[in-house]
Tab-separated table of C-alpha atoms and ligand atoms in Angstrom:
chain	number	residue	atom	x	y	z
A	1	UNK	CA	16.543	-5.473	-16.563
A	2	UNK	CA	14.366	-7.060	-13.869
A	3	UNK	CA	15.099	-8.618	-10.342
A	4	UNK	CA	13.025	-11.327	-9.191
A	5	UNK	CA	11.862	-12.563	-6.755
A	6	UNK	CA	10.094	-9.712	-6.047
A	7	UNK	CA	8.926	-8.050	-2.312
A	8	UNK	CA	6.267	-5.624	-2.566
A	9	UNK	CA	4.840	-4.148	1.170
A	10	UNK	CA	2.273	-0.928	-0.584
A	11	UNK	CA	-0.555	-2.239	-2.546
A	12	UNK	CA	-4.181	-0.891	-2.051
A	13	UNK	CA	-6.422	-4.339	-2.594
A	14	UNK	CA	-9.362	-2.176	-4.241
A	15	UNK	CA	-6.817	0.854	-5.945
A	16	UNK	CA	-5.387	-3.074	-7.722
A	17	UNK	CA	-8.558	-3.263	-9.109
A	18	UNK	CA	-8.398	-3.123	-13.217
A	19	UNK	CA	-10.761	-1.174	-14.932
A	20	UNK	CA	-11.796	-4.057	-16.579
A	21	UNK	CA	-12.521	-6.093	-13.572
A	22	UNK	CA	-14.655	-3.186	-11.986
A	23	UNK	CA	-16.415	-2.512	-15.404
A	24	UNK	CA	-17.165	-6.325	-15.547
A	25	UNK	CA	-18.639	-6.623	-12.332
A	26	UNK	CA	-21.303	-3.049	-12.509
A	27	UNK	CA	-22.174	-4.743	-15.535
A	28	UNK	CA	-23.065	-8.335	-13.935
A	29	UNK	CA	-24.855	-6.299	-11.365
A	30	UNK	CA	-26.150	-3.682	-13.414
A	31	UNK	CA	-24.728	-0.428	-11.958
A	32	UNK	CA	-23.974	2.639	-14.283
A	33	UNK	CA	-20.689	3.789	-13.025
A	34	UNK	CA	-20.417	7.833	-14.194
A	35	UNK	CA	-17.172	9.700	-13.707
A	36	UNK	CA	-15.058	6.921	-13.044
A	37	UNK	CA	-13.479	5.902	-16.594
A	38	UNK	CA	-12.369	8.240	-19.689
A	39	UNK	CA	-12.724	7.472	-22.670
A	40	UNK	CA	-10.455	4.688	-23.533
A	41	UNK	CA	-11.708	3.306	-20.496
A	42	UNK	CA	-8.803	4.084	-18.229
A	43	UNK	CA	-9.190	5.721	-14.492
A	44	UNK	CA	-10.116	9.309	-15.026
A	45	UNK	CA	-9.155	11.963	-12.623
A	46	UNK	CA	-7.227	15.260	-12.302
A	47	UNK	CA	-5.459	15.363	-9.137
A	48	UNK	CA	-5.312	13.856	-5.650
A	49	UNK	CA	-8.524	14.828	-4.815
A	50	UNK	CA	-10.067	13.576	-7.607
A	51	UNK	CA	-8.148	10.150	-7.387
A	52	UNK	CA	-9.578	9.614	-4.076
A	53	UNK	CA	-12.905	10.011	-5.355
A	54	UNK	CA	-12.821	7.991	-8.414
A	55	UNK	CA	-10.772	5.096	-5.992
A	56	UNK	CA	-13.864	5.322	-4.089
A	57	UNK	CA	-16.642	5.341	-6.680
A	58	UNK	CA	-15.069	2.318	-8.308
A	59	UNK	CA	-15.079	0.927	-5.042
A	60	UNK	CA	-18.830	1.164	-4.481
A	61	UNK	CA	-19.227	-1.695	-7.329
A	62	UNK	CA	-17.386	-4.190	-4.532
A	63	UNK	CA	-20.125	-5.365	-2.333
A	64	UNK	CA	-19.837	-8.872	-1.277
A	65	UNK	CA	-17.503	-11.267	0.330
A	66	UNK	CA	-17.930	-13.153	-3.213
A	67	UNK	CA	-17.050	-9.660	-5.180
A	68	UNK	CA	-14.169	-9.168	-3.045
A	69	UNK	CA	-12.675	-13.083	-2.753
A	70	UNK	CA	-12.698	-12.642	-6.965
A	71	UNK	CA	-10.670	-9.355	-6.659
A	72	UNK	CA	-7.600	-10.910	-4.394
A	73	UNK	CA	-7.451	-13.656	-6.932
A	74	UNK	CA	-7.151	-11.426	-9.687
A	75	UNK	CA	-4.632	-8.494	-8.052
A	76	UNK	CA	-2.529	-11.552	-6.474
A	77	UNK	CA	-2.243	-13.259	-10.206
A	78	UNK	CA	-1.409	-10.117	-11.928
A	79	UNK	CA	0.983	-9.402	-8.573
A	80	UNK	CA	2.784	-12.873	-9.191
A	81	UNK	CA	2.393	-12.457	-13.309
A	82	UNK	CA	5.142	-9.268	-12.097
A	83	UNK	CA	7.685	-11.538	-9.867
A	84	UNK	CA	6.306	-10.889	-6.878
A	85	UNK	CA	6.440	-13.696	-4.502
A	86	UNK	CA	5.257	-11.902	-1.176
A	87	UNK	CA	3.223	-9.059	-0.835
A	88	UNK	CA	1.471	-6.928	1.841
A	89	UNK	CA	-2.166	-5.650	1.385
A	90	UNK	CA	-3.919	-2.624	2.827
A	91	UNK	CA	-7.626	-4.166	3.263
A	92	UNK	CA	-10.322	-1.960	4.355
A	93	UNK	CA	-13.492	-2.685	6.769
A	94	UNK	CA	-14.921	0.511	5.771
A	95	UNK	CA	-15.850	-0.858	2.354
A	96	UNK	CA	-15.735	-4.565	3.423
A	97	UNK	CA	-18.881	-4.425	5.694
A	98	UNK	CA	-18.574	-0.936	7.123
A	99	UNK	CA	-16.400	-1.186	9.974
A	100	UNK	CA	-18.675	-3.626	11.832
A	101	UNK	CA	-16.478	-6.960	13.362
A	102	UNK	CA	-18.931	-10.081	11.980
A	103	UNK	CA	-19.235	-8.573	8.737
A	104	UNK	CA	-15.379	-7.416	8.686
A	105	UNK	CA	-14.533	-11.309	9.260
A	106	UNK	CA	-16.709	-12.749	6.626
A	107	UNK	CA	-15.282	-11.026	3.888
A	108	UNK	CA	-11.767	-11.568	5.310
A	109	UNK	CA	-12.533	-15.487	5.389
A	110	UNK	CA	-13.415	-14.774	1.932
A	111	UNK	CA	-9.898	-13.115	0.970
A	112	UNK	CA	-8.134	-15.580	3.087
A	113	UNK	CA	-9.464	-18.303	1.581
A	114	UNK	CA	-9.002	-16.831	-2.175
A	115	UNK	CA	-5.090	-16.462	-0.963
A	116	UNK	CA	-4.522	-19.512	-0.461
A	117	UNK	CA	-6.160	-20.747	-3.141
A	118	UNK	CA	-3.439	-18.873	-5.719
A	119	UNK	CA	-0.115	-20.685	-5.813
A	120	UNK	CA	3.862	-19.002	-6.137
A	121	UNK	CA	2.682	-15.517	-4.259
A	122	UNK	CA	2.089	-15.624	-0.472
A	123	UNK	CA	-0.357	-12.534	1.114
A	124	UNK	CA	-0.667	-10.801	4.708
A	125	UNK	CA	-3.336	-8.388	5.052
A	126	UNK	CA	-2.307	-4.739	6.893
A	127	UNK	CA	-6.450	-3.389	8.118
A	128	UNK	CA	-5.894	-0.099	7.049
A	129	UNK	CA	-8.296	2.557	7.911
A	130	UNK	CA	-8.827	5.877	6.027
A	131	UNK	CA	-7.820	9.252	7.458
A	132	UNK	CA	-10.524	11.350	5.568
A	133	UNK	CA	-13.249	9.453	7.205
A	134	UNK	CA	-11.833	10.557	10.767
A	135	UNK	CA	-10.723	9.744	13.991
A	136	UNK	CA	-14.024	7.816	15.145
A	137	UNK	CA	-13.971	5.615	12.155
A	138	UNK	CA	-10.282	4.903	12.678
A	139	UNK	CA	-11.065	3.119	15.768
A	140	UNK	CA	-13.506	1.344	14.585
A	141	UNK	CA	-11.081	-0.066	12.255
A	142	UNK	CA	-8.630	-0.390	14.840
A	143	UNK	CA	-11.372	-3.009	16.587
A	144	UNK	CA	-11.866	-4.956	13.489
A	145	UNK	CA	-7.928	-5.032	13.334
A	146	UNK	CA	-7.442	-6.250	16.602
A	147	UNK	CA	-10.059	-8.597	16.930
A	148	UNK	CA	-8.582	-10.377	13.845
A	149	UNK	CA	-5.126	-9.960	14.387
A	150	UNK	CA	-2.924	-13.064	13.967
A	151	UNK	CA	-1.395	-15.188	10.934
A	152	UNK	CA	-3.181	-13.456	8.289
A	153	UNK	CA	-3.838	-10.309	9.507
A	154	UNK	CA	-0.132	-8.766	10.444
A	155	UNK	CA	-0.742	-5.327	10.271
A	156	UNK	CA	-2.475	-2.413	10.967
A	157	UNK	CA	-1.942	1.424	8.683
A	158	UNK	CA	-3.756	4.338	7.449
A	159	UNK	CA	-4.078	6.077	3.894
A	160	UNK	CA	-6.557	8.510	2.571
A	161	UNK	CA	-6.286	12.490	2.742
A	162	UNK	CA	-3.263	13.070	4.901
A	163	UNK	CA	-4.148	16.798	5.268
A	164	UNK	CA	-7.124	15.246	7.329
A	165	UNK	CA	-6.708	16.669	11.116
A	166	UNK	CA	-3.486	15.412	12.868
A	167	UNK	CA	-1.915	12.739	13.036
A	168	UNK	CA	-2.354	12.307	17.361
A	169	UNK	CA	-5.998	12.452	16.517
A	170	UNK	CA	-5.602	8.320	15.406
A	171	UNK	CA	-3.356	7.546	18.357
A	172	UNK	CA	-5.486	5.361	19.855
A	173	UNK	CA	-6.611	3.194	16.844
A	174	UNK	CA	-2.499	2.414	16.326
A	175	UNK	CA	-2.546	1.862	20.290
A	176	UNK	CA	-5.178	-0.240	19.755
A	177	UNK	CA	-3.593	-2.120	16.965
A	178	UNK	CA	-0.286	-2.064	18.688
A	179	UNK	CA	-1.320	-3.862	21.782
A	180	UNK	CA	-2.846	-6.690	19.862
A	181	UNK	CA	0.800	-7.380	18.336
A	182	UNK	CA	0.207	-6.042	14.941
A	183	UNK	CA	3.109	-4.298	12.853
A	184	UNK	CA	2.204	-0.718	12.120
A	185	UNK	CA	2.784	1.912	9.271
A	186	UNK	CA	0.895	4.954	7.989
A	187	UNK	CA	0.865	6.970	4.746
A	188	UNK	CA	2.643	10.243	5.500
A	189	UNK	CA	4.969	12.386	3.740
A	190	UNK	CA	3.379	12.467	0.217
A	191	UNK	CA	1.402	15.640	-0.038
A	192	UNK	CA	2.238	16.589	3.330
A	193	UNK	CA	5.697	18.263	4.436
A	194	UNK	CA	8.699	16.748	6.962
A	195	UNK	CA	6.176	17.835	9.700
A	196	UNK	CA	3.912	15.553	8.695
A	197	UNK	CA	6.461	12.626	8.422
A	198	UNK	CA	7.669	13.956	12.180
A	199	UNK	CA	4.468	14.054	14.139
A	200	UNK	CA	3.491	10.228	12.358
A	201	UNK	CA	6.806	9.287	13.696
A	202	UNK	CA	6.182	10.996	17.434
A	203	UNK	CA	2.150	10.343	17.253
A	204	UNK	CA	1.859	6.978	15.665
A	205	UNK	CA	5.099	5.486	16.359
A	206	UNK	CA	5.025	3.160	13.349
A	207	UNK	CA	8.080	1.238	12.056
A	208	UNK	CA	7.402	1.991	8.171
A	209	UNK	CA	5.955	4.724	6.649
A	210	UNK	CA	3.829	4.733	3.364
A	211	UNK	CA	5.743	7.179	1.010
A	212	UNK	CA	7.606	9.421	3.135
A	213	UNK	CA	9.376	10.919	0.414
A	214	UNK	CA	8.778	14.455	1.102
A	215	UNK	CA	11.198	13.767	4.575
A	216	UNK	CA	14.383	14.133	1.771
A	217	UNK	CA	13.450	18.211	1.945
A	218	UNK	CA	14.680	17.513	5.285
A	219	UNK	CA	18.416	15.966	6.525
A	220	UNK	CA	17.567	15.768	10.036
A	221	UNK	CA	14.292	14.096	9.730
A	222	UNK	CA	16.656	11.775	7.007
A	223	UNK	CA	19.003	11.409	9.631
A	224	UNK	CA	16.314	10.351	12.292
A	225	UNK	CA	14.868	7.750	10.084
A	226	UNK	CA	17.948	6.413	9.442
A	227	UNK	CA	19.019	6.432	13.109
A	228	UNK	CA	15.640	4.725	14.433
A	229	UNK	CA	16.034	2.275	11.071
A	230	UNK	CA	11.875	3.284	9.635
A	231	UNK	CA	11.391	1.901	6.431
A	232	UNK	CA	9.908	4.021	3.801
A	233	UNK	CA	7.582	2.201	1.166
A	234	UNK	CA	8.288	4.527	-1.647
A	235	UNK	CA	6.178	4.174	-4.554
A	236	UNK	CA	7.760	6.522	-7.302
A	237	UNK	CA	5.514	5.725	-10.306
A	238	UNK	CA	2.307	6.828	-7.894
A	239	UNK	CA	4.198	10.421	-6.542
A	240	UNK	CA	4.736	11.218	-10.550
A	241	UNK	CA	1.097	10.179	-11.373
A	242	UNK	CA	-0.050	12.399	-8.648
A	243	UNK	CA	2.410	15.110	-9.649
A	244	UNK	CA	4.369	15.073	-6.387
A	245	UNK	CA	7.272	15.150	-8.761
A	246	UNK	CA	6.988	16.440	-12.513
A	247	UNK	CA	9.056	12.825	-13.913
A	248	UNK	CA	10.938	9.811	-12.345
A	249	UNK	CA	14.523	11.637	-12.646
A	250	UNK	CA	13.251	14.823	-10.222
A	251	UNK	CA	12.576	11.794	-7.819
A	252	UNK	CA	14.449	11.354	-4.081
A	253	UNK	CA	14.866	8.311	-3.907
A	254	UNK	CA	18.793	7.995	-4.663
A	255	UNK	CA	18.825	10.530	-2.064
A	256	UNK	CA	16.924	9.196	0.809
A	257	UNK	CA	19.072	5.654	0.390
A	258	UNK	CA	22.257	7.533	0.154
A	259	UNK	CA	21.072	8.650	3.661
A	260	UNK	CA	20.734	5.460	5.195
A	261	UNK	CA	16.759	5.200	5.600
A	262	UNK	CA	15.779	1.984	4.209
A	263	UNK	CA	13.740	1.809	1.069
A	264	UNK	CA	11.357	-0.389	-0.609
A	265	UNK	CA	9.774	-0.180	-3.636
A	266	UNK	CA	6.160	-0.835	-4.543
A	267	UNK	CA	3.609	0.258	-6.790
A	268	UNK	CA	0.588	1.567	-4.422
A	269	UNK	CA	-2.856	1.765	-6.787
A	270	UNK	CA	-0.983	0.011	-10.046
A	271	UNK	CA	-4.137	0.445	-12.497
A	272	UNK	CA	-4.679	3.764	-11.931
A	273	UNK	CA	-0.984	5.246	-11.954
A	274	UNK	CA	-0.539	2.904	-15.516
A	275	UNK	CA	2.236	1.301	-13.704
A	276	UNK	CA	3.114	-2.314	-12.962
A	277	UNK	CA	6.491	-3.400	-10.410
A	278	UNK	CA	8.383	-4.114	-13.670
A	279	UNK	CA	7.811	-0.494	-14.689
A	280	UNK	CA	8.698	0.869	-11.472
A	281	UNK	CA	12.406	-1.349	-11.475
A	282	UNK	CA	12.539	-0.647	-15.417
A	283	UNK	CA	12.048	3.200	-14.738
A	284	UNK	CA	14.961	3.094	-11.630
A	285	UNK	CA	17.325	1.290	-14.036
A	286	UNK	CA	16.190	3.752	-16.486
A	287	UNK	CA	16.939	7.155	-14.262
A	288	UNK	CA	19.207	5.887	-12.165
A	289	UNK	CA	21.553	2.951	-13.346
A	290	UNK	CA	19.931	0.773	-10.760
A	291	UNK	CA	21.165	-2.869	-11.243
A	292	UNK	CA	21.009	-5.948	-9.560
A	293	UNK	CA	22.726	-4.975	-6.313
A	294	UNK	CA	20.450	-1.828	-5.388
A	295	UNK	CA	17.034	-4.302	-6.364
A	296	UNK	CA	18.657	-7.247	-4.004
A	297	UNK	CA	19.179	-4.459	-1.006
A	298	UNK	CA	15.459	-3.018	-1.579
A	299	UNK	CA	13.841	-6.559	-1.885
A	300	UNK	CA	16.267	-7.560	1.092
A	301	UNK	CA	15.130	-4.411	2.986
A	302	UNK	CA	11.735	-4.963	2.130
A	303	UNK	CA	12.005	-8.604	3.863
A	304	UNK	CA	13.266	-7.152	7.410
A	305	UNK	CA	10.141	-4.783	7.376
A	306	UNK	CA	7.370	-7.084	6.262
A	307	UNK	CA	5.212	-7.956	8.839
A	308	UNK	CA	5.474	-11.292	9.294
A	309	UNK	CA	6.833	-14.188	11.126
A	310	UNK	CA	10.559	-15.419	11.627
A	311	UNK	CA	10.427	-18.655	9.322
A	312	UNK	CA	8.698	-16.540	6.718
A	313	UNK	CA	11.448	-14.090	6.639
A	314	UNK	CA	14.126	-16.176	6.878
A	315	UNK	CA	12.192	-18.173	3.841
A	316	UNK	CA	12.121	-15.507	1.781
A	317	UNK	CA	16.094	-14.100	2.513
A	318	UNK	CA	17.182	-17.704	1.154
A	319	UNK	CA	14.998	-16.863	-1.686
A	320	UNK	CA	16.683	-13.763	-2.255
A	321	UNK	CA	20.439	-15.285	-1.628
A	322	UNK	CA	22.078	-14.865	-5.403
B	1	ADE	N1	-5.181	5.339	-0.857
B	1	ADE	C1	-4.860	4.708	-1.966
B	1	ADE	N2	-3.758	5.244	-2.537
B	1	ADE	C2	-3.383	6.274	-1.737
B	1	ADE	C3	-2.332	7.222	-1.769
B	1	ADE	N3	-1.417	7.235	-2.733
B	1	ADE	N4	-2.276	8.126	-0.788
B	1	ADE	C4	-3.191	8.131	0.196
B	1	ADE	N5	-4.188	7.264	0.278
B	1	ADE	C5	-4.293	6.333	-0.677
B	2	ZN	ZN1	-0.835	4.031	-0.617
């Protein structure tokens, strides 16, 4: 079965990218990509470590406004092609104009403007800056964040390497983006420990975290998400991809709901981890017996953490009413 409408809060605008749509545009330009593909022309890599590079190699072929305005369209057709009638975005000034504020807002006119230009599938952008590239560059994000914060622009996270330094080392950059009112979550919990999950939660003090599934090895840290109600963005069919667990059944999830911490689902880099949302619900009904009632709870769970406004929320809970 599938539920729809559909909430997803973890997608990676450039790790939606398909290979075809990155192969198409080195050719128009002509770059030779090397490394990236294999040889039926999927994303090629071994591990984490080699994801990250490949994510960012494929990356290098986006280089305009233009480039990137053509990318949203595509990722937020394919998104709404799935059921998905509101998602989340983790946009990133370090490849959109390298951190600096003018060129930051000219390519986020240019993925606003593409938006609203696809019907049936509404966007907010989270600026999301990039843990590998350090502490400095995190604030530099933070700026573009803040200085664009506001209607499209809801929220502010951070992905990359999370065994990067610690996570008070980017407590100022979610300062930053706290104080200019935007709703704040960080990837945590996927390669790294409970410890990692805890000192996010103590550092960062962000209302969602990105993954988060490696808190289950842990009932008190379950028991302190639950009690201080942090939503987890879980993203099974990317933690089997990347091996965190050998198949969907060896997955937490049923575990980390049946603790009370509240769970969304969402596919994270959908191209590269050969998933799509309809694979993720398919392979939940598939392990688990999920029906209709646990995909209502996650999309309605998914609605009280999204950052947006009231009369969007309350738009998209009638949408969800049976
Ligand atoms: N960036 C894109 N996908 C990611 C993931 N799964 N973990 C950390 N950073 C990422
Ligand atoms: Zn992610």
């Amino acid at each position: 079965m599938t539920f729809d409408p559909k909430i997803e809060l973890h997608l990676h605008l450039e790790g939606a990218a398909a290979p075809e749509f990155i192969r198409r545009l080195a050719d128009e330009k002509g770059m030779r990509l090397s490394g990236v593909f294999d040889a039926r022309g999927a994303y090629a890599y071994d591990d984490f470590a080699g994801f990250l590079q490949v994510y960012e190699a494929a990356t290098a072929v986006l280089r305009t406004p233009e480039d990137y305005a053509r990318l949203t369209i595509s990722v937020l057709e394919a998104s709404r092609e799935q059921g998905v009638i509101y998602t989340e975005m983790f946009l990133s000034p370090d490849f959109c104009g390298g951190r600096d504020v003018s060129a930051w807002r000219e390519y986020l006119a240019a993925m606003q403007e593409a938006a609203a230009s696809v019907d049936g599938i509404e966007m907010r952008g989270i600026v999301t800056c990039i843990r590998h590239f350090g502490p400095d560059k995190a604030r530099q994000t933070a700026r573009c964040a803040a200085e664009t914060a506001g209607g499209f622009i809801t929220g502010f996270g951070m992905g990359g390497n999370e065994a990067m330094g610690h996570a008070a080392d980017f407590a100022w950059a979610f300062d930053c983006a706290r104080e200019a009112g935007l709703g704040l979550t960080s990837h945590a919990g996927e390669f790294g420990g409970p410890a990692s999950v805890r000192e996010t939660l103590d550092a960062l003090r962000v209302s969602r975290i990105g993954h988060g599934v490696r808190a289950a090895e842990d009932p008190a840290l379950l028991k302190r998400l639950a009690d201080e109600d942090v939503t987890l963005e879980v993203c099974p069919g990317s933690n089997v991809a990347l091996g965190v667990y050998p198949r969907i059944e060896a997955h937490p999830i049923e575990r980390i709901m049946a603790a009370g911490v509240p769970i969304t689902v969402s596919t994270d880099d959908p191209p590269f981890f050969h998933t799509t949302m309809r694979d993720e619900y398919d392979g939940l009904e598939r392990a688990f017996g999920w029906g209709e009632d646990h995909f209502r709870v996650i999309n309605q769970t998914a609605v009280r953490a999204a950052f947006c406004d009231d009369a969007t929320r309350a738009a998209l809970l009638a949408k969800l009413e049976p």
